[in-house]
Short mmCIF file of C-alpha atoms and ligand atoms in Angstrom, two decimals:
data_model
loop_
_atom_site.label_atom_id
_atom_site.label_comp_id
_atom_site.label_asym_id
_atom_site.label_seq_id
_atom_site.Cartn_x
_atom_site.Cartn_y
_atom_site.Cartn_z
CA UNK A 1 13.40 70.96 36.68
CA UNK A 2 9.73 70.63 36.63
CA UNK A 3 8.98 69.66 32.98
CA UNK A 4 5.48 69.36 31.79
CA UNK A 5 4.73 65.86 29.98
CA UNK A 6 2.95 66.27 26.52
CA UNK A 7 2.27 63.00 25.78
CA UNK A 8 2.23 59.41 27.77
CA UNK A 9 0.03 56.43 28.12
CA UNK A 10 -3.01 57.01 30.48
CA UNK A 11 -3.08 55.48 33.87
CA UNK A 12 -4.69 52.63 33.00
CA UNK A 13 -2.74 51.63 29.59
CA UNK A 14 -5.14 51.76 27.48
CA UNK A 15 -5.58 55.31 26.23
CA UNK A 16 -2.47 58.26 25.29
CA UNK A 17 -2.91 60.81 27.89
CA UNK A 18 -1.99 64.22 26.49
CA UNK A 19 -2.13 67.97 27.66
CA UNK A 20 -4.59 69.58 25.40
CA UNK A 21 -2.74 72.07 23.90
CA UNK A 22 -5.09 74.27 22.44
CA UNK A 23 -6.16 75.38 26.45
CA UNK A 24 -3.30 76.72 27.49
CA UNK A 25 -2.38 79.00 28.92
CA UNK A 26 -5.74 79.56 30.55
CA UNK A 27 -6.36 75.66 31.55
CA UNK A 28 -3.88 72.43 32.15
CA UNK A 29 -6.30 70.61 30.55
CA UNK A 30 -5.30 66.45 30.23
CA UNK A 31 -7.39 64.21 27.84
CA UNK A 32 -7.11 60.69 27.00
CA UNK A 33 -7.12 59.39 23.33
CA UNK A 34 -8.77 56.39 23.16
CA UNK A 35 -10.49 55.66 19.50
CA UNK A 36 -8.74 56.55 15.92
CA UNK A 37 -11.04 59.68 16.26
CA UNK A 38 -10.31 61.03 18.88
CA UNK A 39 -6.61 60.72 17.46
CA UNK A 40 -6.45 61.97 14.51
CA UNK A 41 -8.42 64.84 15.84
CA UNK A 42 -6.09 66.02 18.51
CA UNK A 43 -3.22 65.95 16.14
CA UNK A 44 -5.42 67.90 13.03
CA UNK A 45 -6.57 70.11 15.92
CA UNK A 46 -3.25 70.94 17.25
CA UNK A 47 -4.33 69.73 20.58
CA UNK A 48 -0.98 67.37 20.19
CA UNK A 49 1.40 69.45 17.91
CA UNK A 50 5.24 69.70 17.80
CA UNK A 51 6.98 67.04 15.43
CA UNK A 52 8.29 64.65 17.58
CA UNK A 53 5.06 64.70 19.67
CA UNK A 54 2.77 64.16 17.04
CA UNK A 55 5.10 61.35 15.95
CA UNK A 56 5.00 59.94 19.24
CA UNK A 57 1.11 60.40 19.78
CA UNK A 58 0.52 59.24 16.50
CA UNK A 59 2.34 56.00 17.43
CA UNK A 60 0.88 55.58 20.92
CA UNK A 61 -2.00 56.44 19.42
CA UNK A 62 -2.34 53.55 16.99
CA UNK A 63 -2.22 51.43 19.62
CA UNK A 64 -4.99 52.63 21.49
CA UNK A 65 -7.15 52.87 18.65
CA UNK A 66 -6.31 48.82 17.91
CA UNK A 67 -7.42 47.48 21.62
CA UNK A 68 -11.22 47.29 21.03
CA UNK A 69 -10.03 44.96 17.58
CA UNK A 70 -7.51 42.47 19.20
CA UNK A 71 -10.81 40.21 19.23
CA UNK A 72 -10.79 39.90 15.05
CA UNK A 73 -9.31 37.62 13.25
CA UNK A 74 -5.30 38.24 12.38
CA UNK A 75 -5.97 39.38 8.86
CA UNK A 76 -9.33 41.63 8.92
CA UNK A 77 -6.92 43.03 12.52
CA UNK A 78 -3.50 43.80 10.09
CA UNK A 79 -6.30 45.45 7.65
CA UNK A 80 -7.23 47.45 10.48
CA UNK A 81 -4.15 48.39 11.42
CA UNK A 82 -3.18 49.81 7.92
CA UNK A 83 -6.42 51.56 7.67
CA UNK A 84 -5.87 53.32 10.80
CA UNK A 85 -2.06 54.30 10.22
CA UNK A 86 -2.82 55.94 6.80
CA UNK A 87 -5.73 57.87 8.56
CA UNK A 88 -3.02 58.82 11.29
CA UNK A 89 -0.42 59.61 8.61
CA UNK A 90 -3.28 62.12 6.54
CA UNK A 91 -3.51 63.98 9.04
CA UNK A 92 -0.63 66.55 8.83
CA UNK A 93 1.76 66.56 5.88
CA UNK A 94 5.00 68.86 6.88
CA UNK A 95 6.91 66.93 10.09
CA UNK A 96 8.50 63.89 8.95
CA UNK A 97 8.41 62.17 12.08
CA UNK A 98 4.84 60.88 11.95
CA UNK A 99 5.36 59.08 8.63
CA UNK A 100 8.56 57.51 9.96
CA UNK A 101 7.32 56.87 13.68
CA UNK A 102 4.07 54.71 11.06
CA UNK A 103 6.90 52.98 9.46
CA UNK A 104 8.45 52.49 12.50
CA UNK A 105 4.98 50.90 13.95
CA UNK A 106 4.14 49.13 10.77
CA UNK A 107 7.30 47.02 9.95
CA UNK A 108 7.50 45.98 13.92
CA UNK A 109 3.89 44.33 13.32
CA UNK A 110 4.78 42.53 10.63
CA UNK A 111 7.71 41.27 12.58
CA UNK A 112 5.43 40.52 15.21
CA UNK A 113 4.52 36.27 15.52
CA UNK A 114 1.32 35.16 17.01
CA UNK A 115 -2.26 36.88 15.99
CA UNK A 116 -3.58 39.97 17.34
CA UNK A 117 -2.69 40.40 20.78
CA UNK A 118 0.74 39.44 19.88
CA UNK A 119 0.97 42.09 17.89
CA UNK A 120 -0.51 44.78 19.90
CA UNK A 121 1.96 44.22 22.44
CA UNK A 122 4.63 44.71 19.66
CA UNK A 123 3.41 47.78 18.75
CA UNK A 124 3.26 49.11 22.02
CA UNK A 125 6.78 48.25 23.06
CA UNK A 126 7.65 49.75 19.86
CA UNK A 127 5.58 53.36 20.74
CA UNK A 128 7.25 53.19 24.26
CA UNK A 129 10.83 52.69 22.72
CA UNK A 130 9.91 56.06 20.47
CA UNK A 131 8.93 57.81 23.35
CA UNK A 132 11.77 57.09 25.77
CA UNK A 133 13.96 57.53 22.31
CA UNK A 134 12.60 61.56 21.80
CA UNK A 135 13.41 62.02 25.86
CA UNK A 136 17.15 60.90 25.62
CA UNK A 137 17.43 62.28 22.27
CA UNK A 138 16.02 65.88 23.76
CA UNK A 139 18.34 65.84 26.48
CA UNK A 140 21.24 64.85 24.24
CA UNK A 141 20.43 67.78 21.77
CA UNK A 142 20.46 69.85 24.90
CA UNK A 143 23.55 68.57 25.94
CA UNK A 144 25.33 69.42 22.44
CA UNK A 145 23.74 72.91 22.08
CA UNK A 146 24.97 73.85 25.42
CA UNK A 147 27.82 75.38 24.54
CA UNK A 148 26.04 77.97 22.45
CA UNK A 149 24.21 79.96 25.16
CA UNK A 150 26.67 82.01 27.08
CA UNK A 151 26.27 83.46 30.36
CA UNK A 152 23.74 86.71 29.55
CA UNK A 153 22.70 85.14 26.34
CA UNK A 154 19.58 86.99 24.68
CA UNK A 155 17.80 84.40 23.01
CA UNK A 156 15.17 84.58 19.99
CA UNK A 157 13.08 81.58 19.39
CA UNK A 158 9.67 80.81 17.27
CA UNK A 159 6.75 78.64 17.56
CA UNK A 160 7.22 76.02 20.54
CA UNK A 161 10.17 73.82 20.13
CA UNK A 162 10.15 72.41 23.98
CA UNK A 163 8.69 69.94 26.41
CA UNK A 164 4.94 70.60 24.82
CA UNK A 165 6.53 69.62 21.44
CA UNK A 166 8.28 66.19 22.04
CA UNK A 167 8.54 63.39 24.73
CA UNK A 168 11.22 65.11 27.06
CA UNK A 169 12.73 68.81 27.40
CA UNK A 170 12.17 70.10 24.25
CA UNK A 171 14.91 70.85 20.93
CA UNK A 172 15.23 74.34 20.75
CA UNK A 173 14.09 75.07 24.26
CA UNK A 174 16.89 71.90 25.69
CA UNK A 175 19.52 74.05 25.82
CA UNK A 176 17.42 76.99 27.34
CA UNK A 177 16.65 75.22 30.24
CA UNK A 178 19.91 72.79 30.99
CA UNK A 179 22.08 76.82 30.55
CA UNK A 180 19.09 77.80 33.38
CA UNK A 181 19.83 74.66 35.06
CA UNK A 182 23.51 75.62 35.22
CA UNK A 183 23.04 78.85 36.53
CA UNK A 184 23.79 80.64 33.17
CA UNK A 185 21.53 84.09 32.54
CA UNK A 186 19.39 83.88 30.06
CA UNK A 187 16.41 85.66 28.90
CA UNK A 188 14.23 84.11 25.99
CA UNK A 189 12.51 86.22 23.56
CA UNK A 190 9.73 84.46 22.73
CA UNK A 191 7.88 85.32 19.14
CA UNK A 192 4.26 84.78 19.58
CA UNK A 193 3.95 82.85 16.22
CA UNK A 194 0.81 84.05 14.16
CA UNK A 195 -1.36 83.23 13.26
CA UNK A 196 -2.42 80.22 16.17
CA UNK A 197 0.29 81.99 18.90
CA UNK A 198 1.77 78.99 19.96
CA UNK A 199 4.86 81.27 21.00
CA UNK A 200 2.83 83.31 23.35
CA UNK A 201 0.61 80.62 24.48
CA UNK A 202 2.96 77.96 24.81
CA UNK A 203 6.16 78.87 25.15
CA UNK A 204 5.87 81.48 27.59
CA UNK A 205 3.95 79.35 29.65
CA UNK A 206 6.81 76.65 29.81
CA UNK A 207 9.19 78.72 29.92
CA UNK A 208 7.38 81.01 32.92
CA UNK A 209 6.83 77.28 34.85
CA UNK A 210 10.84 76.86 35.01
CA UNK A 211 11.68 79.89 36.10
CA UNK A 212 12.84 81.44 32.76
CA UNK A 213 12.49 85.17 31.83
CA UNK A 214 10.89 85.28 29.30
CA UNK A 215 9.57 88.69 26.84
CA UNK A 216 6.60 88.04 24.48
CA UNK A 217 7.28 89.89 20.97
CA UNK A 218 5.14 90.13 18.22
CA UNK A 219 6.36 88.30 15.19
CA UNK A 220 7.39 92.08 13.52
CA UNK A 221 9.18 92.95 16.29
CA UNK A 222 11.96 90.55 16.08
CA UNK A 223 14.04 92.46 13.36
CA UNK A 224 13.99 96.07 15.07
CA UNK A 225 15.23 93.55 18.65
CA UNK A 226 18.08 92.28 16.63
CA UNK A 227 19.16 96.10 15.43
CA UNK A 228 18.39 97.15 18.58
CA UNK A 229 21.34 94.79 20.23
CA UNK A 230 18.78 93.47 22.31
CA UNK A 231 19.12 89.47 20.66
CA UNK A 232 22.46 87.61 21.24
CA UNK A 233 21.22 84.31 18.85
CA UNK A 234 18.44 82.64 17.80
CA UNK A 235 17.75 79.17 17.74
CA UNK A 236 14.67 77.23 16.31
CA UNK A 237 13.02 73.71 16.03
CA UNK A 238 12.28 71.92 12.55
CA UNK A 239 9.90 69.64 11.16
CA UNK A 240 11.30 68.51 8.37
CA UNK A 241 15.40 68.92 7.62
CA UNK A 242 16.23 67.95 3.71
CA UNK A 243 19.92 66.22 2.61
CA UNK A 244 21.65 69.20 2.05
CA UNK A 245 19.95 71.12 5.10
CA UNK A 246 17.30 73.21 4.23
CA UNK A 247 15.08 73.12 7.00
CA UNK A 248 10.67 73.23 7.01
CA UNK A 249 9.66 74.99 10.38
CA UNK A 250 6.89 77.03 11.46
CA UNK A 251 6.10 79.79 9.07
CA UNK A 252 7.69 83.15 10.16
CA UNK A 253 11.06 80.86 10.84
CA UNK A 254 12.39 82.24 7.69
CA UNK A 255 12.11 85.63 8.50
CA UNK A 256 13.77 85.20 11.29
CA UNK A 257 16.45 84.13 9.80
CA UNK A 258 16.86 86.32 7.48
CA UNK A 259 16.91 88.99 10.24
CA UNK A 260 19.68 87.09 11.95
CA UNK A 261 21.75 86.99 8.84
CA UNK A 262 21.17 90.53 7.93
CA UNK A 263 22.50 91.92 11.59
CA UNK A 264 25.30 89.22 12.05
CA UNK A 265 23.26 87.03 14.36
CA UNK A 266 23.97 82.96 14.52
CA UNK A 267 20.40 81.22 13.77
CA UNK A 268 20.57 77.70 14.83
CA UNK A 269 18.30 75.19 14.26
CA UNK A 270 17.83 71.70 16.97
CA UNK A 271 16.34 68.62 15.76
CA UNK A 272 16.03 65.19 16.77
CA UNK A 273 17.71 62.77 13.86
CA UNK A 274 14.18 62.24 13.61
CA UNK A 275 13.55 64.73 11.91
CA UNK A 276 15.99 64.36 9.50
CA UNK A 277 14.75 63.59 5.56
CA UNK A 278 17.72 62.57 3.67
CA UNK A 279 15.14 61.25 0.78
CA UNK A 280 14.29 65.05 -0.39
CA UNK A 281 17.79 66.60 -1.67
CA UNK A 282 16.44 70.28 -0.92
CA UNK A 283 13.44 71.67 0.76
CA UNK A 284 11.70 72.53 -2.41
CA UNK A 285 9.39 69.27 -2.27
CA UNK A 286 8.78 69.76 1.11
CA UNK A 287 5.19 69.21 1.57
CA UNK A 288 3.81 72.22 3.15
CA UNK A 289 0.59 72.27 5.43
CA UNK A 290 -2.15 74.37 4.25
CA UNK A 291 -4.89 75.15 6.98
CA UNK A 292 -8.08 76.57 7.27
CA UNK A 293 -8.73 80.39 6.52
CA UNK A 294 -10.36 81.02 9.86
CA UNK A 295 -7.28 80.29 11.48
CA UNK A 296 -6.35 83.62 10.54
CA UNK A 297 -9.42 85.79 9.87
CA UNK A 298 -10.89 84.57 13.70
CA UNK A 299 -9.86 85.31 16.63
CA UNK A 300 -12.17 84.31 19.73
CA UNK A 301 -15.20 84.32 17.26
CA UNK A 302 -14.06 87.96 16.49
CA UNK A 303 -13.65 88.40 12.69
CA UNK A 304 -9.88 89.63 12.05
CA UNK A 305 -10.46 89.99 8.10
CA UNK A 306 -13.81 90.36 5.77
CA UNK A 307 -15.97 87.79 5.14
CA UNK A 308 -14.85 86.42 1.71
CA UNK A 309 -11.44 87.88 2.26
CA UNK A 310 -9.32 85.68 0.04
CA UNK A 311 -7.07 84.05 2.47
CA UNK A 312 -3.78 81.74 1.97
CA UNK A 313 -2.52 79.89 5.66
CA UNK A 314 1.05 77.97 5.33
CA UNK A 315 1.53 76.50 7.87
CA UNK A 316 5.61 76.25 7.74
CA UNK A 317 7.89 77.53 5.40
CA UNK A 318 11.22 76.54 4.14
CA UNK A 319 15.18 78.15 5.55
CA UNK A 320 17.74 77.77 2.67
CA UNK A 321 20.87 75.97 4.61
CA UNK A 322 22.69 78.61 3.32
CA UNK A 323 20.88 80.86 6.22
CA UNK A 324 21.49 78.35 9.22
CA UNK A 325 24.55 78.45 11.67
CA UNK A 326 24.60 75.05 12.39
CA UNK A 327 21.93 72.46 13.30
CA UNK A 328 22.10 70.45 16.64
CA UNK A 329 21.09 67.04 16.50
CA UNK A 330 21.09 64.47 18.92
CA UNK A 331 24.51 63.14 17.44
CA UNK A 332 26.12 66.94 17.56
CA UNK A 333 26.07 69.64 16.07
CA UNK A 334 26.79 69.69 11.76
CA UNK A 335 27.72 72.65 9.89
CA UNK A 336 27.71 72.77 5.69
CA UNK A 337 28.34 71.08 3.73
CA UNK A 338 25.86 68.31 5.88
CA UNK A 339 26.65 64.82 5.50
CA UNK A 340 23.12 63.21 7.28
CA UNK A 341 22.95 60.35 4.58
CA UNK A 342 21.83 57.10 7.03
CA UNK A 343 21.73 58.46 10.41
CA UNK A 344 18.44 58.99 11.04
CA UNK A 345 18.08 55.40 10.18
CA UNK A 346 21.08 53.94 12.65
CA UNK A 347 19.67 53.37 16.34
CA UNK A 348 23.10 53.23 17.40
CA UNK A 349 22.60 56.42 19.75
CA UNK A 350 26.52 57.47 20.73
CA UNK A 351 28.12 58.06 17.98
CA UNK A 352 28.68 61.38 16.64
CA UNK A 353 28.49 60.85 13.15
CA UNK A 354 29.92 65.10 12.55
CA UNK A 355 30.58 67.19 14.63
CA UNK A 356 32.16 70.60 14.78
CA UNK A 357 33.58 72.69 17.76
CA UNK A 358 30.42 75.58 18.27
CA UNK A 359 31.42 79.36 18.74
CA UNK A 360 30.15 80.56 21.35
CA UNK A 361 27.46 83.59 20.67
CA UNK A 362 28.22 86.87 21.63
CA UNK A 363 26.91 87.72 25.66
CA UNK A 364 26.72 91.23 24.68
CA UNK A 365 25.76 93.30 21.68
O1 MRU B 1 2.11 73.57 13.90
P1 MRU B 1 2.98 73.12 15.04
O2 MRU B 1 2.70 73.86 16.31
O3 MRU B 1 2.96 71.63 15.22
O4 MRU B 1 4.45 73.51 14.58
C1 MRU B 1 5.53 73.16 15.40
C2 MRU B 1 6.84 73.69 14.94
O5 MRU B 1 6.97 74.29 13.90
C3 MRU B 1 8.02 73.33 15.79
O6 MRU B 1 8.99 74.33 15.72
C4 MRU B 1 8.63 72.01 15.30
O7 MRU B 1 7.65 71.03 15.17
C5 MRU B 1 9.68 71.51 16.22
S1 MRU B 1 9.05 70.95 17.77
C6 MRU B 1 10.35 70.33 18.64
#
């Protein structure tokens, strides 16, 4: 399999090489993130998007923007180092795994003995463990969510849950490609997400690299597919899972789901335990992204609404548990009532905390 890596550290160590995501499909384009600018910019931008990439890049990413400072003394360098996680944390509010992958960089420095360089070298053993984490905990959703594509399986997904998105082969996508791997038919409806297409633009382009057919809907059309017989399941990514299972995921995942459940269709959702907030009972406090009105009244410098339109741009919105099938995690696959409470804290990656035998989707309508 010929998977495309989103994010890594640049040939020469120093920088966080990642595919500039907002060129595609019309240019690979690879840039290297070298200053707390340049970091925080990518991920606002989208250029790095996906939770457990911008988790990852955000953590890589604080690293590189702490080299040029290993010369200050330890205290104004740990002052630095705060100051340049909270601007990394700012940046986008909805996937939990950039607050947690902070945490994750922040306690590990103050672990750290010695002064500066000391430290630095803590921090980036600790962004390399979260990146080769997100790889075997990709492949290990995959490996649980196999089951759940059948031979012929018509697949619906939305947004870009897959290689682009996190450190190895994707969430949603994981499955997708080890059933391809297999030799298992499948053929991936791929929404194009509205309003910054990351469907059309990024999924299909992955998906068209491994050898995946692949058909391009508009968000509207998905409902009509499902009625149509033409979808077998869906299955999404997250951002942001609450206690009881409510799940935060691009906006237009909800109705999708509610499509699914109105024409019988399973709608599972695959996350990393990284993902997992088991602070927030419910979705409701979710904090949703709001971004800028031109990302939906502009297209190519071509005005899509008036001038002064009154605009409103969520970013994600919010699946009631009630509406998902089953999310597949990294330790198997749960089903309600969910009983997460501590496990995306343990690092103890083999054990299956609960787990439940998957049906198998239907091949045919
Ligand atoms: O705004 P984006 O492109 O970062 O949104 C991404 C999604 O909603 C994904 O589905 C989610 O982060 C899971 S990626 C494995």
């Amino acid at each position: 399999m010929t998977i495309v890596e989103s994010v890594r550290w640049s040939p020469d160590g120093d920088g966080v090489r990642i595919i500039d995501q907002t060129q595609l499909p019309g240019r690979l384009v690879e840039r290297d993130l070298r200053s707390i600018d340049d970091v925080c910019d990518a991920i606002a931008r989208l250029a790095v998007r996906g939770a457990p990439a911008i988790g990852i890049a955000g953590a890589m990413g604080l690293v590189a923007s702490l080299r040029s400072f290993v010369g200050d003394a330890p205290e104004a360098f740990e002052a630095r180092l705060r100051a340049h996680a909270a601007r990394i944390r700012a940046t986008r509010p909805t996937a939990v795994n950039l607050p947690r992958a902070l945490d994750r960089m922040t306690a590990r420095a103050s672990e750290a003995r010695g002064g500066p360089e000391e430290m630095l070298a803590a921090l980036r053993a600790e962004a390399t463990a979260l990146l080769d984490e997100d790889r075997a905990m990709c492949r290990s959703i995959g490996e649980h969510a196999l089951p759940l594509i059948a031979d012929g399986a018509r697949i619906l997904t939305h947004c870009n849950a897959g290689a682009l998105a996190t450190g190895g082969i994707g969430t949603a996508l994981a499955p997708i490609y080890l059933a391809h791997e297999a030799g298992r038919r499948v053929r991936v409806y791929v929404d194009e997400t509205r309003p910054l297409l990351q469907g059309s633009r990024l999924t299909a382009w992955e998906l068209s690299r491994a050898g995946i057919p692949a058909t391009v809907i508009a968000d509207g059309a998905a409902a009509s597919l499902m009625r149509a017989g033409a979808i077998t399941l869906c299955i999404v990514g997250a951002d942001r899972i609450a206690a009881n299972g409510d799940v935060a995921n691009k906006i237009g995942t909800y109705a999708v789901a509610l499509a699914a459940q109105h024409h019988g269709l399973p709608f599972y959702v695959a996350a990393p335990t990284s993902t997992l907030d088991t602070t927030l009972p419910n979705g409701d406090t979710i904090p949703i992204e709001r971004r800028a009105a031109d990302e939906l009244a502009v297209l190519h410098g071509a005005r899509l609404a008036p001038e002064g339109a009154d605009i409103d741009n969520p970013a994600f919105d919010v699946t009631p548990a009630e509406m998902v099938t089953a999310i597949v995690t990294d330790r198997g696959l749960f089903t309600r009532p969910y009983r997460f409470r501590g496990i995306e804290r343990s690092r103890d990656p083999g054990r299956v905390v609960q787990s439940r035998p998957p049906a198998l989707g239907p091949s045919t309508p």
